[in-house]
Amino acid sequence: MKISILLPYKENYSKDYAGAVSIFVSGVNKHSEFKKNIKVYGNTDYPNLLSKNYVNLSFKKRLFQSSSKTYVNNFIKVEKKRKSNIIEIHNRPNYLKFFENKVNSKIVFYFHNDPLSMNGSKNISERMFILHFCSKIIFNSEWTKNRFFNGIDKFYLNSEKVKVICQSTDKSKVNLNN
């Protein structure tokens, strides 16, 4: 089983400047039974990466061209050769439309923030597209999940496609005495 993970293009996958999504992805992958078959894709200029399975997708920003579209299209070119079974996309619902009819992999989407404030999931039709397009939708909290379903028929709320995985921290690294 091959798994490719696409980070938001502004997300740093560096130990020095890691964002919340990168820390989550790195932590989950360390414990995954599929860790040898996972590739994490992103765009960073910083060294000292969180894991060895990271692949940098460099691209040049161009005037009058969407950076998101260029970034995702570069990933899709790589993915057509890799042919992953699963593609995880984190926290950028506007990326999903670029994948339609371009890959045969199962798409798993992670919401780390309020879906109603993000491009690609603000309105009901965009969220219905996500419900139908993705094989799985994972939320970081019940609150985030409930926001996604705001205005959508409650029938979809109990879909097997939908899962809440609360993000947590490694207890061994937390000093509870402070």
mmCIF file of C-alpha atoms in Angstrom:
data_model
loop_
_atom_site.group_PDB
_atom_site.id
_atom_site.type_symbol
_atom_site.label_atom_id
_atom_site.label_comp_id
_atom_site.label_asym_id
_atom_site.label_seq_id
_atom_site.Cartn_x
_atom_site.Cartn_y
_atom_site.Cartn_z
ATOM 1 C CA MET A 1 0.000 0.000 0.000
ATOM 2 C CA LYS A 2 1.464 3.345 -1.085
ATOM 3 C CA ILE A 3 0.351 6.532 0.642
ATOM 4 C CA SER A 4 1.168 10.064 -0.489
ATOM 5 C CA ILE A 5 0.506 13.018 1.798
ATOM 6 C CA LEU A 6 0.157 16.515 0.383
ATOM 7 C CA LEU A 7 0.752 19.356 2.831
ATOM 8 C CA PRO A 8 -0.467 22.921 2.280
ATOM 9 C CA TYR A 9 2.204 24.576 0.151
ATOM 10 C CA LYS A 10 3.039 27.173 2.811
ATOM 11 C CA GLU A 11 3.376 24.529 5.535
ATOM 12 C CA ASN A 12 6.951 24.039 6.756
ATOM 13 C CA TYR A 13 8.023 20.453 7.339
ATOM 14 C CA SER A 14 11.127 21.530 9.224
ATOM 15 C CA LYS A 15 11.996 20.843 12.866
ATOM 16 C CA ASP A 16 12.828 24.511 13.294
ATOM 17 C CA TYR A 17 9.688 26.046 11.787
ATOM 18 C CA ALA A 18 7.099 23.255 11.667
ATOM 19 C CA GLY A 19 3.449 24.164 11.510
ATOM 20 C CA ALA A 20 0.702 22.278 13.349
ATOM 21 C CA VAL A 21 -0.198 20.168 10.299
ATOM 22 C CA SER A 22 3.436 19.116 9.806
ATOM 23 C CA ILE A 23 3.806 18.142 13.452
ATOM 24 C CA PHE A 24 0.587 16.098 13.256
ATOM 25 C CA VAL A 25 1.613 14.343 10.015
ATOM 26 C CA SER A 26 5.103 13.585 11.317
ATOM 27 C CA GLY A 27 3.762 12.226 14.611
ATOM 28 C CA VAL A 28 1.140 9.988 13.010
ATOM 29 C CA ASN A 29 3.584 8.651 10.415
ATOM 30 C CA LYS A 30 6.123 7.624 13.052
ATOM 31 C CA HIS A 31 3.574 5.156 14.429
ATOM 32 C CA SER A 32 1.939 4.042 11.172
ATOM 33 C CA GLU A 33 2.219 0.419 10.124
ATOM 34 C CA PHE A 34 2.656 1.766 6.580
ATOM 35 C CA LYS A 35 5.472 4.212 7.415
ATOM 36 C CA LYS A 36 7.871 2.581 4.946
ATOM 37 C CA ASN A 37 5.408 3.259 2.125
ATOM 38 C CA ILE A 38 4.502 6.855 2.971
ATOM 39 C CA LYS A 39 5.838 9.911 1.166
ATOM 40 C CA VAL A 40 5.131 13.409 2.487
ATOM 41 C CA TYR A 41 5.087 16.162 -0.142
ATOM 42 C CA GLY A 42 5.395 19.850 0.548
ATOM 43 C CA ASN A 43 7.316 22.990 -0.214
ATOM 44 C CA THR A 44 9.930 24.373 2.147
ATOM 45 C CA ASP A 45 13.241 26.168 1.922
ATOM 46 C CA TYR A 46 14.304 25.115 5.424
ATOM 47 C CA PRO A 47 16.658 22.236 6.261
ATOM 48 C CA ASN A 48 16.366 19.917 9.282
ATOM 49 C CA LEU A 49 13.263 18.087 8.061
ATOM 50 C CA LEU A 50 10.865 16.246 10.382
ATOM 51 C CA SER A 51 11.360 12.910 8.588
ATOM 52 C CA LYS A 52 13.344 11.263 5.822
ATOM 53 C CA ASN A 53 10.270 10.413 3.755
ATOM 54 C CA TYR A 54 9.736 14.070 2.786
ATOM 55 C CA VAL A 55 9.812 15.158 -0.872
ATOM 56 C CA ASN A 56 10.113 18.848 -1.659
ATOM 57 C CA LEU A 57 7.962 20.134 -4.520
ATOM 58 C CA SER A 58 9.755 23.270 -5.598
ATOM 59 C CA PHE A 59 8.043 25.642 -7.936
ATOM 60 C CA LYS A 60 8.328 29.234 -8.984
ATOM 61 C CA LYS A 61 5.494 31.593 -8.293
ATOM 62 C CA ARG A 62 4.305 33.282 -11.437
ATOM 63 C CA LEU A 63 2.363 36.459 -11.865
ATOM 64 C CA PHE A 64 -1.267 35.824 -12.877
ATOM 65 C CA GLN A 65 -1.053 32.113 -12.054
ATOM 66 C CA SER A 66 -2.422 30.431 -8.946
ATOM 67 C CA SER A 67 0.361 29.135 -6.688
ATOM 68 C CA SER A 68 -2.029 26.502 -5.332
ATOM 69 C CA LYS A 69 -2.850 25.223 -8.807
ATOM 70 C CA THR A 70 0.829 25.108 -9.832
ATOM 71 C CA TYR A 71 1.778 23.321 -6.601
ATOM 72 C CA VAL A 72 -1.004 20.729 -6.898
ATOM 73 C CA ASN A 73 -0.309 20.132 -10.591
ATOM 74 C CA ASN A 74 3.373 19.501 -9.770
ATOM 75 C CA PHE A 75 2.255 16.965 -7.166
ATOM 76 C CA ILE A 76 -0.137 15.296 -9.629
ATOM 77 C CA LYS A 77 2.736 14.873 -12.142
ATOM 78 C CA VAL A 78 4.776 13.084 -9.470
ATOM 79 C CA GLU A 79 1.763 11.073 -8.340
ATOM 80 C CA LYS A 80 1.001 9.797 -11.853
ATOM 81 C CA LYS A 81 4.372 8.020 -11.736
ATOM 82 C CA ARG A 82 4.112 6.890 -8.097
ATOM 83 C CA LYS A 83 0.487 5.684 -8.348
ATOM 84 C CA SER A 84 -0.382 5.720 -4.655
ATOM 85 C CA ASN A 85 -3.327 3.792 -3.311
ATOM 86 C CA ILE A 86 -4.217 6.671 -1.005
ATOM 87 C CA ILE A 87 -3.600 10.397 -1.258
ATOM 88 C CA GLU A 88 -4.054 12.417 1.920
ATOM 89 C CA ILE A 89 -4.684 16.108 1.472
ATOM 90 C CA HIS A 90 -4.434 18.313 4.540
ATOM 91 C CA ASN A 91 -6.374 21.467 5.273
ATOM 92 C CA ARG A 92 -6.763 22.907 1.771
ATOM 93 C CA PRO A 93 -10.199 21.966 0.416
ATOM 94 C CA ASN A 94 -9.612 24.196 -2.622
ATOM 95 C CA TYR A 95 -6.954 21.656 -3.778
ATOM 96 C CA LEU A 96 -9.566 18.928 -4.252
ATOM 97 C CA LYS A 97 -11.031 20.300 -7.481
ATOM 98 C CA PHE A 98 -7.605 19.985 -9.146
ATOM 99 C CA PHE A 99 -7.631 16.205 -8.522
ATOM 100 C CA GLU A 100 -10.963 15.485 -10.168
ATOM 101 C CA ASN A 101 -10.489 13.037 -13.074
ATOM 102 C CA LYS A 102 -6.674 13.172 -12.742
ATOM 103 C CA VAL A 103 -5.802 10.393 -10.282
ATOM 104 C CA ASN A 104 -7.220 6.958 -9.530
ATOM 105 C CA SER A 105 -6.203 6.941 -5.870
ATOM 106 C CA LYS A 106 -8.556 7.128 -2.918
ATOM 107 C CA ILE A 107 -8.620 10.677 -1.583
ATOM 108 C CA VAL A 108 -8.595 11.238 2.176
ATOM 109 C CA PHE A 109 -9.107 14.816 3.302
ATOM 110 C CA TYR A 110 -8.148 16.220 6.724
ATOM 111 C CA PHE A 111 -9.758 19.321 8.207
ATOM 112 C CA HIS A 112 -7.547 20.965 10.828
ATOM 113 C CA ASN A 113 -9.506 24.261 10.917
ATOM 114 C CA ASP A 114 -13.009 25.658 10.561
ATOM 115 C CA PRO A 115 -14.331 24.409 7.186
ATOM 116 C CA LEU A 116 -16.634 27.412 6.836
ATOM 117 C CA SER A 117 -13.667 29.797 6.773
ATOM 118 C CA MET A 118 -11.650 27.932 4.147
ATOM 119 C CA ASN A 119 -11.702 28.372 0.368
ATOM 120 C CA GLY A 120 -13.258 25.286 -1.155
ATOM 121 C CA SER A 121 -15.621 24.478 1.727
ATOM 122 C CA LYS A 122 -17.369 27.736 2.581
ATOM 123 C CA ASN A 123 -20.691 26.953 0.928
ATOM 124 C CA ILE A 124 -22.935 23.891 0.935
ATOM 125 C CA SER A 125 -22.270 22.923 -2.687
ATOM 126 C CA GLU A 126 -18.498 22.898 -2.071
ATOM 127 C CA ARG A 127 -18.947 20.720 1.017
ATOM 128 C CA MET A 128 -21.261 18.353 -0.858
ATOM 129 C CA PHE A 129 -18.571 18.007 -3.532
ATOM 130 C CA ILE A 130 -16.097 17.039 -0.787
ATOM 131 C CA LEU A 131 -18.565 14.499 0.641
ATOM 132 C CA HIS A 132 -19.025 12.834 -2.735
ATOM 133 C CA PHE A 133 -15.447 13.142 -4.013
ATOM 134 C CA CYS A 134 -13.439 11.969 -1.002
ATOM 135 C CA SER A 135 -13.221 8.390 0.224
ATOM 136 C CA LYS A 136 -12.749 9.632 3.782
ATOM 137 C CA ILE A 137 -13.029 12.996 5.545
ATOM 138 C CA ILE A 138 -11.233 13.365 8.843
ATOM 139 C CA PHE A 139 -11.852 16.169 11.326
ATOM 140 C CA ASN A 140 -9.644 17.192 14.231
ATOM 141 C CA SER A 141 -12.644 17.729 16.551
ATOM 142 C CA GLU A 142 -16.394 17.281 16.849
ATOM 143 C CA TRP A 143 -16.702 21.072 16.579
ATOM 144 C CA THR A 144 -14.916 21.090 13.206
ATOM 145 C CA LYS A 145 -17.101 18.213 12.000
ATOM 146 C CA ASN A 146 -20.285 20.014 13.112
ATOM 147 C CA ARG A 147 -19.189 23.187 11.321
ATOM 148 C CA PHE A 148 -18.701 21.185 8.095
ATOM 149 C CA PHE A 149 -22.250 19.826 8.322
ATOM 150 C CA ASN A 150 -23.826 23.225 9.020
ATOM 151 C CA GLY A 151 -26.783 23.487 6.618
ATOM 152 C CA ILE A 152 -26.309 19.956 5.231
ATOM 153 C CA ASP A 153 -28.922 17.232 5.686
ATOM 154 C CA LYS A 154 -28.160 15.313 8.910
ATOM 155 C CA PHE A 155 -28.383 12.083 6.885
ATOM 156 C CA TYR A 156 -24.728 12.624 5.884
ATOM 157 C CA LEU A 157 -23.554 13.218 9.458
ATOM 158 C CA ASN A 158 -23.299 9.490 10.195
ATOM 159 C CA SER A 159 -21.617 8.567 6.925
ATOM 160 C CA GLU A 160 -18.882 5.934 7.152
ATOM 161 C CA LYS A 161 -16.721 8.385 5.201
ATOM 162 C CA VAL A 162 -16.607 10.748 8.172
ATOM 163 C CA LYS A 163 -14.265 10.341 11.150
ATOM 164 C CA VAL A 164 -13.027 12.504 14.019
ATOM 165 C CA ILE A 165 -9.413 12.010 15.075
ATOM 166 C CA CYS A 166 -8.554 14.427 17.843
ATOM 167 C CA GLN A 167 -5.052 15.782 17.648
ATOM 168 C CA SER A 168 -3.002 15.341 20.757
ATOM 169 C CA THR A 169 0.525 15.643 21.923
ATOM 170 C CA ASP A 170 3.070 13.101 23.059
ATOM 171 C CA LYS A 171 2.554 12.906 26.850
ATOM 172 C CA SER A 172 6.224 12.116 27.407
ATOM 173 C CA LYS A 173 7.126 15.572 26.113
ATOM 174 C CA VAL A 174 4.589 17.512 28.184
ATOM 175 C CA ASN A 175 5.626 18.856 31.566
ATOM 176 C CA LEU A 176 2.436 18.824 33.621
ATOM 177 C CA ASN A 177 4.156 20.431 36.632
ATOM 178 C CA ASN A 178 4.359 23.889 35.018
#
